[in-house]
Amino acid sequence: MPTFVGAYSWTDVPARGVAVVEAGSVAGPFTDIVNPFHLAFSPSGRTLYVASNAPEGRVFALTVEDDGSLTPLNDQSAEGAGTVHVLAHSGHLYATNHDSGEVVVFPINPDESLAPLSQSVKHLGAGPDTLSQLGPHPHMTVPDPTGTRVLVPDKGNDQLYVYRLEEGLLVPHCQVHLGAGTGPRQLVFHPDGRHVYVVNELVSSITVCGYDPSNGTLWTLGTAPTLPEGAEGWNAPSGITLSADGRFLYVANRGHESLTVLEVRKDGAHLEQVDTLRLSEEPLSTMPWDLVLNPSGDLLHLANQTAGTVVTFAVDPETGLLSPTGSPVEVPGAACVLLR
């Protein structure tokens, strides 16, 4: 199964842009995209969409050939700075401009190329963190279980937004404040569709939210730490993923250089830390950036940006615990990992 990796372009060892990894080695790079921060497939799987985290943000469409190689299809300006996430949904591509604070929308053409931008929604506000919250920083777009709404966490103003989708366009529906200085970065839905887990980059925590899919309302239920008790030093959690059965939540910690495993209680509203697996004792030496479970849930793949590797862990289905397996694959600047 090919693995697609987005790799930052400014690393000391020249990065590969978007790399295709298969059978434990890099099979073929596509190098013409600056800082490919996030990757997403079209529903058909024939097209790979890429967010370019550059001062002039762009989104790219690449055709995935039968052999897994990539051919440029087209690209469009995101009309903002620092594009960090893309979502192909309901005939449109939704992208977030982290640095300039917009959520933008592109219609997807019948051939899965991208039409020019059709909507830009500017977020407003800031947070108390004078380094990371001088303005809004929307970080991702996630569809709700009904497919009629999307959720957007904003690291800059501490808000979690819900938008209705009307003919593919974003219509503000509601929002909830997750606490001053929390910095919500990413989220995942529980399989029950009634709980949302939001990782907070600036305070190393996860906020558990309740969600009513019938009307799109959202509320906070509690928080859980991403670090073990007594952990010290700078930390900024990044990626978050959930097992398909909703039992185990996995979070990557940059700074502490670790993966934290949390058990989701049966009610979906409470989290209990099970284990923290250290990747390195040296701060910032690994920088785990993104993680994904394979379809069967028995393997977890992790992109380490500073280490420049993609590593794989075996997952114990009963305990959720992780154990390294195989050898790391060298992908300088690895920041996003996606399975076909």
PDB file of N, CA and C in Angstrom, residues 143-241:
ATOM      1  N   PRO A 143     -15.572  17.402   8.359  1.00  0.00           N
ATOM      2  CA  PRO A 143     -17.029  17.252   8.217  1.00  0.00           C
ATOM      3  C   PRO A 143     -17.629  16.570   9.435  1.00  0.00           C
ATOM      4  N   ASP A 144     -18.863  16.948   9.769  1.00  0.00           N
ATOM      5  CA  ASP A 144     -19.556  16.252  10.852  1.00  0.00           C
ATOM      6  C   ASP A 144     -20.165  14.962  10.304  1.00  0.00           C
ATOM      7  N   PRO A 145     -20.734  14.104  11.157  1.00  0.00           N
ATOM      8  CA  PRO A 145     -21.238  12.808  10.680  1.00  0.00           C
ATOM      9  C   PRO A 145     -22.345  12.911   9.641  1.00  0.00           C
ATOM     10  N   THR A 146     -23.084  14.015   9.616  1.00  0.00           N
ATOM     11  CA  THR A 146     -24.158  14.158   8.635  1.00  0.00           C
ATOM     12  C   THR A 146     -23.642  14.609   7.278  1.00  0.00           C
ATOM     13  N   GLY A 147     -22.424  15.153   7.238  1.00  0.00           N
ATOM     14  CA  GLY A 147     -21.869  15.679   5.994  1.00  0.00           C
ATOM     15  C   GLY A 147     -22.420  17.018   5.586  1.00  0.00           C
ATOM     16  N   THR A 148     -23.311  17.584   6.392  1.00  0.00           N
ATOM     17  CA  THR A 148     -23.947  18.857   6.043  1.00  0.00           C
ATOM     18  C   THR A 148     -23.300  20.046   6.745  1.00  0.00           C
ATOM     19  N   ARG A 149     -22.329  19.773   7.603  1.00  0.00           N
ATOM     20  CA  ARG A 149     -21.626  20.834   8.315  1.00  0.00           C
ATOM     21  C   ARG A 149     -20.147  20.478   8.400  1.00  0.00           C
ATOM     22  N   VAL A 150     -19.320  21.497   8.667  1.00  0.00           N
ATOM     23  CA  VAL A 150     -17.905  21.264   8.930  1.00  0.00           C
ATOM     24  C   VAL A 150     -17.514  22.011  10.200  1.00  0.00           C
ATOM     25  N   LEU A 151     -16.510  21.468  10.891  1.00  0.00           N
ATOM     26  CA  LEU A 151     -15.972  22.083  12.096  1.00  0.00           C
ATOM     27  C   LEU A 151     -14.566  22.593  11.811  1.00  0.00           C
ATOM     28  N   VAL A 152     -14.236  23.760  12.358  1.00  0.00           N
ATOM     29  CA  VAL A 152     -12.932  24.388  12.135  1.00  0.00           C
ATOM     30  C   VAL A 152     -12.370  24.866  13.472  1.00  0.00           C
ATOM     31  N   PRO A 153     -11.280  24.255  13.976  1.00  0.00           N
ATOM     32  CA  PRO A 153     -10.623  24.785  15.170  1.00  0.00           C
ATOM     33  C   PRO A 153      -9.693  25.928  14.782  1.00  0.00           C
ATOM     34  N   ASP A 154      -9.664  26.975  15.604  1.00  0.00           N
ATOM     35  CA  ASP A 154      -8.819  28.133  15.318  1.00  0.00           C
ATOM     36  C   ASP A 154      -7.824  28.322  16.465  1.00  0.00           C
ATOM     37  N   LYS A 155      -6.557  28.085  16.154  1.00  0.00           N
ATOM     38  CA  LYS A 155      -5.495  28.163  17.159  1.00  0.00           C
ATOM     39  C   LYS A 155      -5.263  29.587  17.644  1.00  0.00           C
ATOM     40  N   GLY A 156      -5.610  30.577  16.826  1.00  0.00           N
ATOM     41  CA  GLY A 156      -5.314  31.959  17.173  1.00  0.00           C
ATOM     42  C   GLY A 156      -6.321  32.618  18.078  1.00  0.00           C
ATOM     43  N   ASN A 157      -7.592  32.240  17.988  1.00  0.00           N
ATOM     44  CA  ASN A 157      -8.611  32.900  18.816  1.00  0.00           C
ATOM     45  C   ASN A 157      -9.335  31.949  19.770  1.00  0.00           C
ATOM     46  N   ASP A 158      -8.856  30.699  19.838  1.00  0.00           N
ATOM     47  CA  ASP A 158      -9.372  29.714  20.803  1.00  0.00           C
ATOM     48  C   ASP A 158     -10.819  29.309  20.565  1.00  0.00           C
ATOM     49  N   GLN A 159     -11.295  29.471  19.345  1.00  0.00           N
ATOM     50  CA  GLN A 159     -12.674  29.128  19.014  1.00  0.00           C
ATOM     51  C   GLN A 159     -12.742  27.821  18.216  1.00  0.00           C
ATOM     52  N   LEU A 160     -13.842  27.116  18.384  1.00  0.00           N
ATOM     53  CA  LEU A 160     -14.179  25.982  17.526  1.00  0.00           C
ATOM     54  C   LEU A 160     -15.468  26.345  16.799  1.00  0.00           C
ATOM     55  N   TYR A 161     -15.376  26.455  15.469  1.00  0.00           N
ATOM     56  CA  TYR A 161     -16.489  26.924  14.645  1.00  0.00           C
ATOM     57  C   TYR A 161     -17.240  25.749  14.036  1.00  0.00           C
ATOM     58  N   VAL A 162     -18.549  25.923  13.890  1.00  0.00           N
ATOM     59  CA  VAL A 162     -19.378  25.022  13.097  1.00  0.00           C
ATOM     60  C   VAL A 162     -19.970  25.838  11.952  1.00  0.00           C
ATOM     61  N   TYR A 163     -19.762  25.355  10.715  1.00  0.00           N
ATOM     62  CA  TYR A 163     -20.350  25.984   9.528  1.00  0.00           C
ATOM     63  C   TYR A 163     -21.334  25.016   8.884  1.00  0.00           C
ATOM     64  N   ARG A 164     -22.489  25.530   8.471  1.00  0.00           N
ATOM     65  CA  ARG A 164     -23.379  24.771   7.594  1.00  0.00           C
ATOM     66  C   ARG A 164     -22.845  24.853   6.166  1.00  0.00           C
ATOM     67  N   LEU A 165     -23.120  23.817   5.394  1.00  0.00           N
ATOM     68  CA  LEU A 165     -22.769  23.821   3.979  1.00  0.00           C
ATOM     69  C   LEU A 165     -24.036  24.008   3.161  1.00  0.00           C
ATOM     70  N   GLU A 166     -24.080  25.078   2.400  1.00  0.00           N
ATOM     71  CA  GLU A 166     -25.212  25.351   1.521  1.00  0.00           C
ATOM     72  C   GLU A 166     -24.682  25.522   0.105  1.00  0.00           C
ATOM     73  N   GLU A 167     -24.979  24.523  -0.739  1.00  0.00           N
ATOM     74  CA  GLU A 167     -24.435  24.456  -2.098  1.00  0.00           C
ATOM     75  C   GLU A 167     -22.914  24.545  -2.068  1.00  0.00           C
ATOM     76  N   GLY A 168     -22.328  23.921  -1.058  1.00  0.00           N
ATOM     77  CA  GLY A 168     -20.880  23.866  -0.929  1.00  0.00           C
ATOM     78  C   GLY A 168     -20.253  25.041  -0.224  1.00  0.00           C
ATOM     79  N   LEU A 169     -20.992  26.109  -0.015  1.00  0.00           N
ATOM     80  CA  LEU A 169     -20.435  27.301   0.616  1.00  0.00           C
ATOM     81  C   LEU A 169     -20.627  27.258   2.135  1.00  0.00           C
ATOM     82  N   LEU A 170     -19.763  27.992   2.841  1.00  0.00           N
ATOM     83  CA  LEU A 170     -19.761  28.008   4.295  1.00  0.00           C
ATOM     84  C   LEU A 170     -20.728  29.056   4.833  1.00  0.00           C
ATOM     85  N   VAL A 171     -21.605  28.631   5.732  1.00  0.00           N
ATOM     86  CA  VAL A 171     -22.543  29.541   6.391  1.00  0.00           C
ATOM     87  C   VAL A 171     -22.329  29.401   7.896  1.00  0.00           C
ATOM     88  N   PRO A 172     -21.944  30.475   8.606  1.00  0.00           N
ATOM     89  CA  PRO A 172     -21.720  30.364  10.052  1.00  0.00           C
ATOM     90  C   PRO A 172     -22.942  29.799  10.769  1.00  0.00           C
ATOM     91  N   HIS A 173     -22.689  28.832  11.641  1.00  0.00           N
ATOM     92  CA  HIS A 173     -23.783  28.158  12.359  1.00  0.00           C
ATOM     93  C   HIS A 173     -23.693  28.407  13.866  1.00  0.00           C
ATOM     94  N   CYS A 174     -22.544  28.075  14.463  1.00  0.00           N
ATOM     95  CA  CYS A 174     -22.317  28.361  15.870  1.00  0.00           C
ATOM     96  C   CYS A 174     -20.828  28.227  16.152  1.00  0.00           C
ATOM     97  N   GLN A 175     -20.424  28.625  17.341  1.00  0.00           N
ATOM     98  CA  GLN A 175     -19.036  28.468  17.740  1.00  0.00           C
ATOM     99  C   GLN A 175     -18.967  28.377  19.254  1.00  0.00           C
ATOM    100  N   VAL A 176     -17.873  27.767  19.751  1.00  0.00           N
ATOM    101  CA  VAL A 176     -17.680  27.634  21.190  1.00  0.00           C
ATOM    102  C   VAL A 176     -16.244  28.019  21.514  1.00  0.00           C
ATOM    103  N   HIS A 177     -16.066  28.762  22.598  1.00  0.00           N
ATOM    104  CA  HIS A 177     -14.742  29.173  23.056  1.00  0.00           C
ATOM    105  C   HIS A 177     -14.193  28.078  23.958  1.00  0.00           C
ATOM    106  N   LEU A 178     -12.963  27.614  23.659  1.00  0.00           N
ATOM    107  CA  LEU A 178     -12.405  26.475  24.378  1.00  0.00           C
ATOM    108  C   LEU A 178     -11.516  26.881  25.545  1.00  0.00           C
ATOM    109  N   GLY A 179     -11.418  28.171  25.828  1.00  0.00           N
ATOM    110  CA  GLY A 179     -10.593  28.630  26.946  1.00  0.00           C
ATOM    111  C   GLY A 179      -9.458  29.494  26.456  1.00  0.00           C
ATOM    112  N   ALA A 180      -9.205  30.591  27.148  1.00  0.00           N
ATOM    113  CA  ALA A 180      -8.187  31.550  26.720  1.00  0.00           C
ATOM    114  C   ALA A 180      -6.806  30.909  26.684  1.00  0.00           C
ATOM    115  N   GLY A 181      -6.148  31.030  25.533  1.00  0.00           N
ATOM    116  CA  GLY A 181      -4.785  30.551  25.383  1.00  0.00           C
ATOM    117  C   GLY A 181      -4.633  29.071  25.143  1.00  0.00           C
ATOM    118  N   THR A 182      -5.728  28.371  24.848  1.00  0.00           N
ATOM    119  CA  THR A 182      -5.634  26.923  24.627  1.00  0.00           C
ATOM    120  C   THR A 182      -5.013  26.589  23.271  1.00  0.00           C
ATOM    121  N   GLY A 183      -5.366  27.319  22.230  1.00  0.00           N
ATOM    122  CA  GLY A 183      -4.806  27.072  20.902  1.00  0.00           C
ATOM    123  C   GLY A 183      -5.296  25.793  20.250  1.00  0.00           C
ATOM    124  N   PRO A 184      -6.613  25.624  20.045  1.00  0.00           N
ATOM    125  CA  PRO A 184      -7.116  24.397  19.405  1.00  0.00           C
ATOM    126  C   PRO A 184      -6.548  24.213  18.003  1.00  0.00           C
ATOM    127  N   ARG A 185      -5.986  23.029  17.748  1.00  0.00           N
ATOM    128  CA  ARG A 185      -5.252  22.784  16.498  1.00  0.00           C
ATOM    129  C   ARG A 185      -5.945  21.767  15.596  1.00  0.00           C
ATOM    130  N   GLN A 186      -6.242  20.597  16.127  1.00  0.00           N
ATOM    131  CA  GLN A 186      -6.852  19.533  15.331  1.00  0.00           C
ATOM    132  C   GLN A 186      -7.966  18.871  16.135  1.00  0.00           C
ATOM    133  N   LEU A 187      -8.820  18.118  15.420  1.00  0.00           N
ATOM    134  CA  LEU A 187      -9.913  17.420  16.098  1.00  0.00           C
ATOM    135  C   LEU A 187     -10.245  16.130  15.372  1.00  0.00           C
ATOM    136  N   VAL A 188     -10.899  15.244  16.116  1.00  0.00           N
ATOM    137  CA  VAL A 188     -11.468  14.020  15.544  1.00  0.00           C
ATOM    138  C   VAL A 188     -12.835  13.789  16.170  1.00  0.00           C
ATOM    139  N   PHE A 189     -13.727  13.164  15.399  1.00  0.00           N
ATOM    140  CA  PHE A 189     -15.040  12.760  15.893  1.00  0.00           C
ATOM    141  C   PHE A 189     -14.982  11.334  16.435  1.00  0.00           C
ATOM    142  N   HIS A 190     -15.734  11.086  17.494  1.00  0.00           N
ATOM    143  CA  HIS A 190     -15.968   9.724  17.959  1.00  0.00           C
ATOM    144  C   HIS A 190     -16.907   9.044  16.968  1.00  0.00           C
ATOM    145  N   PRO A 191     -16.816   7.716  16.804  1.00  0.00           N
ATOM    146  CA  PRO A 191     -17.741   7.025  15.893  1.00  0.00           C
ATOM    147  C   PRO A 191     -19.214   7.222  16.229  1.00  0.00           C
ATOM    148  N   ASP A 192     -19.526   7.564  17.486  1.00  0.00           N
ATOM    149  CA  ASP A 192     -20.938   7.790  17.814  1.00  0.00           C
ATOM    150  C   ASP A 192     -21.467   9.108  17.262  1.00  0.00           C
ATOM    151  N   GLY A 193     -20.567   9.951  16.742  1.00  0.00           N
ATOM    152  CA  GLY A 193     -20.971  11.222  16.157  1.00  0.00           C
ATOM    153  C   GLY A 193     -21.394  12.262  17.161  1.00  0.00           C
ATOM    154  N   ARG A 194     -21.286  11.943  18.444  1.00  0.00           N
ATOM    155  CA  ARG A 194     -21.773  12.848  19.489  1.00  0.00           C
ATOM    156  C   ARG A 194     -20.667  13.381  20.395  1.00  0.00           C
ATOM    157  N   HIS A 195     -19.429  13.013  20.097  1.00  0.00           N
ATOM    158  CA  HIS A 195     -18.301  13.517  20.873  1.00  0.00           C
ATOM    159  C   HIS A 195     -17.175  13.930  19.929  1.00  0.00           C
ATOM    160  N   VAL A 196     -16.543  15.039  20.266  1.00  0.00           N
ATOM    161  CA  VAL A 196     -15.436  15.583  19.481  1.00  0.00           C
ATOM    162  C   VAL A 196     -14.248  15.761  20.419  1.00  0.00           C
ATOM    163  N   TYR A 197     -13.059  15.378  19.940  1.00  0.00           N
ATOM    164  CA  TYR A 197     -11.836  15.514  20.736  1.00  0.00           C
ATOM    165  C   TYR A 197     -10.921  16.508  20.030  1.00  0.00           C
ATOM    166  N   VAL A 198     -10.604  17.608  20.730  1.00  0.00           N
ATOM    167  CA  VAL A 198      -9.828  18.702  20.151  1.00  0.00           C
ATOM    168  C   VAL A 198      -8.486  18.784  20.865  1.00  0.00           C
ATOM    169  N   VAL A 199      -7.386  18.694  20.116  1.00  0.00           N
ATOM    170  CA  VAL A 199      -6.071  18.820  20.732  1.00  0.00           C
ATOM    171  C   VAL A 199      -5.687  20.293  20.767  1.00  0.00           C
ATOM    172  N   ASN A 200      -5.266  20.752  21.955  1.00  0.00           N
ATOM    173  CA  ASN A 200      -4.920  22.150  22.186  1.00  0.00           C
ATOM    174  C   ASN A 200      -3.404  22.305  22.207  1.00  0.00           C
ATOM    175  N   GLU A 201      -2.879  22.967  21.172  1.00  0.00           N
ATOM    176  CA  GLU A 201      -1.436  23.046  20.972  1.00  0.00           C
ATOM    177  C   GLU A 201      -0.723  23.837  22.063  1.00  0.00           C
ATOM    178  N   LEU A 202      -1.348  24.863  22.603  1.00  0.00           N
ATOM    179  CA  LEU A 202      -0.636  25.792  23.485  1.00  0.00           C
ATOM    180  C   LEU A 202      -0.656  25.394  24.953  1.00  0.00           C
ATOM    181  N   VAL A 203      -1.507  24.450  25.335  1.00  0.00           N
ATOM    182  CA  VAL A 203      -1.580  24.047  26.747  1.00  0.00           C
ATOM    183  C   VAL A 203      -1.476  22.532  26.929  1.00  0.00           C
ATOM    184  N   SER A 204      -1.146  21.804  25.867  1.00  0.00           N
ATOM    185  CA  SER A 204      -0.951  20.348  25.939  1.00  0.00           C
ATOM    186  C   SER A 204      -2.138  19.641  26.590  1.00  0.00           C
ATOM    187  N   SER A 205      -3.293  19.859  25.997  1.00  0.00           N
ATOM    188  CA  SER A 205      -4.497  19.212  26.517  1.00  0.00           C
ATOM    189  C   SER A 205      -5.417  18.814  25.379  1.00  0.00           C
ATOM    190  N   ILE A 206      -6.415  18.018  25.714  1.00  0.00           N
ATOM    191  CA  ILE A 206      -7.486  17.645  24.796  1.00  0.00           C
ATOM    192  C   ILE A 206      -8.797  18.105  25.415  1.00  0.00           C
ATOM    193  N   THR A 207      -9.568  18.866  24.666  1.00  0.00           N
ATOM    194  CA  THR A 207     -10.907  19.245  25.107  1.00  0.00           C
ATOM    195  C   THR A 207     -11.912  18.258  24.526  1.00  0.00           C
ATOM    196  N   VAL A 208     -12.749  17.705  25.388  1.00  0.00           N
ATOM    197  CA  VAL A 208     -13.831  16.825  24.953  1.00  0.00           C
ATOM    198  C   VAL A 208     -15.086  17.679  24.810  1.00  0.00           C
ATOM    199  N   CYS A 209     -15.682  17.627  23.629  1.00  0.00           N
ATOM    200  CA  CYS A 209     -16.911  18.380  23.366  1.00  0.00           C
ATOM    201  C   CYS A 209     -18.059  17.425  23.086  1.00  0.00           C
ATOM    202  N   GLY A 210     -19.240  17.808  23.513  1.00  0.00           N
ATOM    203  CA  GLY A 210     -20.446  17.128  23.086  1.00  0.00           C
ATOM    204  C   GLY A 210     -20.954  17.758  21.806  1.00  0.00           C
ATOM    205  N   TYR A 211     -21.588  16.942  20.962  1.00  0.00           N
ATOM    206  CA  TYR A 211     -22.084  17.439  19.674  1.00  0.00           C
ATOM    207  C   TYR A 211     -23.425  16.792  19.378  1.00  0.00           C
ATOM    208  N   ASP A 212     -24.374  17.616  18.957  1.00  0.00           N
ATOM    209  CA  ASP A 212     -25.687  17.108  18.558  1.00  0.00           C
ATOM    210  C   ASP A 212     -25.776  17.148  17.037  1.00  0.00           C
ATOM    211  N   PRO A 213     -25.656  15.998  16.364  1.00  0.00           N
ATOM    212  CA  PRO A 213     -25.673  16.005  14.898  1.00  0.00           C
ATOM    213  C   PRO A 213     -27.014  16.397  14.304  1.00  0.00           C
ATOM    214  N   SER A 214     -28.074  16.374  15.109  1.00  0.00           N
ATOM    215  CA  SER A 214     -29.384  16.741  14.572  1.00  0.00           C
ATOM    216  C   SER A 214     -29.515  18.237  14.336  1.00  0.00           C
ATOM    217  N   ASN A 215     -28.777  19.035  15.124  1.00  0.00           N
ATOM    218  CA  ASN A 215     -28.896  20.488  14.959  1.00  0.00           C
ATOM    219  C   ASN A 215     -27.561  21.221  14.919  1.00  0.00           C
ATOM    220  N   GLY A 216     -26.448  20.481  15.031  1.00  0.00           N
ATOM    221  CA  GLY A 216     -25.137  21.100  14.898  1.00  0.00           C
ATOM    222  C   GLY A 216     -24.682  21.915  16.082  1.00  0.00           C
ATOM    223  N   THR A 217     -25.264  21.698  17.254  1.00  0.00           N
ATOM    224  CA  THR A 217     -24.813  22.428  18.436  1.00  0.00           C
ATOM    225  C   THR A 217     -23.642  21.704  19.094  1.00  0.00           C
ATOM    226  N   LEU A 218     -22.836  22.486  19.820  1.00  0.00           N
ATOM    227  CA  LEU A 218     -21.556  22.017  20.337  1.00  0.00           C
ATOM    228  C   LEU A 218     -21.374  22.591  21.737  1.00  0.00           C
ATOM    229  N   TRP A 219     -20.808  21.796  22.662  1.00  0.00           N
ATOM    230  CA  TRP A 219     -20.550  22.296  24.007  1.00  0.00           C
ATOM    231  C   TRP A 219     -19.370  21.522  24.593  1.00  0.00           C
ATOM    232  N   THR A 220     -18.690  22.128  25.570  1.00  0.00           N
ATOM    233  CA  THR A 220     -17.531  21.490  26.181  1.00  0.00           C
ATOM    234  C   THR A 220     -17.961  20.612  27.347  1.00  0.00           C
ATOM    235  N   LEU A 221     -17.221  19.494  27.517  1.00  0.00           N
ATOM    236  CA  LEU A 221     -17.509  18.545  28.589  1.00  0.00           C
ATOM    237  C   LEU A 221     -16.368  18.429  29.589  1.00  0.00           C
ATOM    238  N   GLY A 222     -15.132  18.649  29.145  1.00  0.00           N
ATOM    239  CA  GLY A 222     -13.989  18.508  30.039  1.00  0.00           C
ATOM    240  C   GLY A 222     -12.699  18.478  29.259  1.00  0.00           C
ATOM    241  N   THR A 223     -11.582  18.317  29.971  1.00  0.00           N
ATOM    242  CA  THR A 223     -10.269  18.271  29.338  1.00  0.00           C
ATOM    243  C   THR A 223      -9.444  17.133  29.921  1.00  0.00           C
ATOM    244  N   ALA A 224      -8.411  16.753  29.171  1.00  0.00           N
ATOM    245  CA  ALA A 224      -7.452  15.750  29.625  1.00  0.00           C
ATOM    246  C   ALA A 224      -6.073  16.168  29.136  1.00  0.00           C
ATOM    247  N   PRO A 225      -5.011  15.917  29.917  1.00  0.00           N
ATOM    248  CA  PRO A 225      -3.660  16.300  29.492  1.00  0.00           C
ATOM    249  C   PRO A 225      -3.118  15.357  28.430  1.00  0.00           C
ATOM    250  N   THR A 226      -2.225  15.883  27.594  1.00  0.00           N
ATOM    251  CA  THR A 226      -1.543  15.035  26.611  1.00  0.00           C
ATOM    252  C   THR A 226      -0.193  14.553  27.124  1.00  0.00           C
ATOM    253  N   LEU A 227       0.233  15.039  28.288  1.00  0.00           N
ATOM    254  CA  LEU A 227       1.528  14.670  28.852  1.00  0.00           C
ATOM    255  C   LEU A 227       1.339  13.943  30.179  1.00  0.00           C
ATOM    256  N   PRO A 228       2.307  13.109  30.563  1.00  0.00           N
ATOM    257  CA  PRO A 228       2.220  12.464  31.875  1.00  0.00           C
ATOM    258  C   PRO A 228       2.432  13.481  32.992  1.00  0.00           C
ATOM    259  N   GLU A 229       1.933  13.166  34.155  1.00  0.00           N
ATOM    260  CA  GLU A 229       2.082  14.058  35.301  1.00  0.00           C
ATOM    261  C   GLU A 229       3.561  14.290  35.597  1.00  0.00           C
ATOM    262  N   GLY A 230       3.932  15.543  35.829  1.00  0.00           N
ATOM    263  CA  GLY A 230       5.310  15.884  36.147  1.00  0.00           C
ATOM    264  C   GLY A 230       6.180  16.222  34.959  1.00  0.00           C
ATOM    265  N   ALA A 231       5.668  16.068  33.749  1.00  0.00           N
ATOM    266  CA  ALA A 231       6.462  16.408  32.563  1.00  0.00           C
ATOM    267  C   ALA A 231       6.758  17.901  32.552  1.00  0.00           C
ATOM    268  N   GLU A 232       7.994  18.264  32.178  1.00  0.00           N
ATOM    269  CA  GLU A 232       8.411  19.655  32.175  1.00  0.00           C
ATOM    270  C   GLU A 232       8.956  20.042  30.813  1.00  0.00           C
ATOM    271  N   GLY A 233       9.068  21.351  30.599  1.00  0.00           N
ATOM    272  CA  GLY A 233       9.645  21.862  29.363  1.00  0.00           C
ATOM    273  C   GLY A 233       8.586  22.185  28.329  1.00  0.00           C
ATOM    274  N   TRP A 234       9.039  22.859  27.264  1.00  0.00           N
ATOM    275  CA  TRP A 234       8.129  23.279  26.193  1.00  0.00           C
ATOM    276  C   TRP A 234       7.534  22.068  25.496  1.00  0.00           C
ATOM    277  N   ASN A 235       6.259  22.168  25.169  1.00  0.00           N
ATOM    278  CA  ASN A 235       5.597  21.110  24.405  1.00  0.00           C
ATOM    279  C   ASN A 235       4.461  21.704  23.592  1.00  0.00           C
ATOM    280  N   ALA A 236       4.254  21.157  22.412  1.00  0.00           N
ATOM    281  CA  ALA A 236       3.155  21.593  21.549  1.00  0.00           C
ATOM    282  C   ALA A 236       2.601  20.374  20.829  1.00  0.00           C
ATOM    283  N   PRO A 237       1.523  19.787  21.325  1.00  0.00           N
ATOM    284  CA  PRO A 237       0.950  18.628  20.633  1.00  0.00           C
ATOM    285  C   PRO A 237       0.502  18.996  19.227  1.00  0.00           C
ATOM    286  N   SER A 238       0.597  18.035  18.336  1.00  0.00           N
ATOM    287  CA  SER A 238       0.312  18.301  16.914  1.00  0.00           C
ATOM    288  C   SER A 238      -0.831  17.437  16.426  1.00  0.00           C
ATOM    289  N   GLY A 239      -0.525  16.232  15.938  1.00  0.00           N
ATOM    290  CA  GLY A 239      -1.543  15.378  15.342  1.00  0.00           C
ATOM    291  C   GLY A 239      -2.335  14.592  16.371  1.00  0.00           C
ATOM    292  N   ILE A 240      -3.547  14.219  15.986  1.00  0.00           N
ATOM    293  CA  ILE A 240      -4.427  13.415  16.830  1.00  0.00           C
ATOM    294  C   ILE A 240      -5.187  12.446  15.933  1.00  0.00           C
ATOM    295  N   THR A 241      -5.348  11.212  16.385  1.00  0.00           N
ATOM    296  CA  THR A 241      -6.139  10.239  15.638  1.00  0.00           C
ATOM    297  C   THR A 241      -6.812   9.290  16.619  1.00  0.00           C
TER     298      THR A 241
END
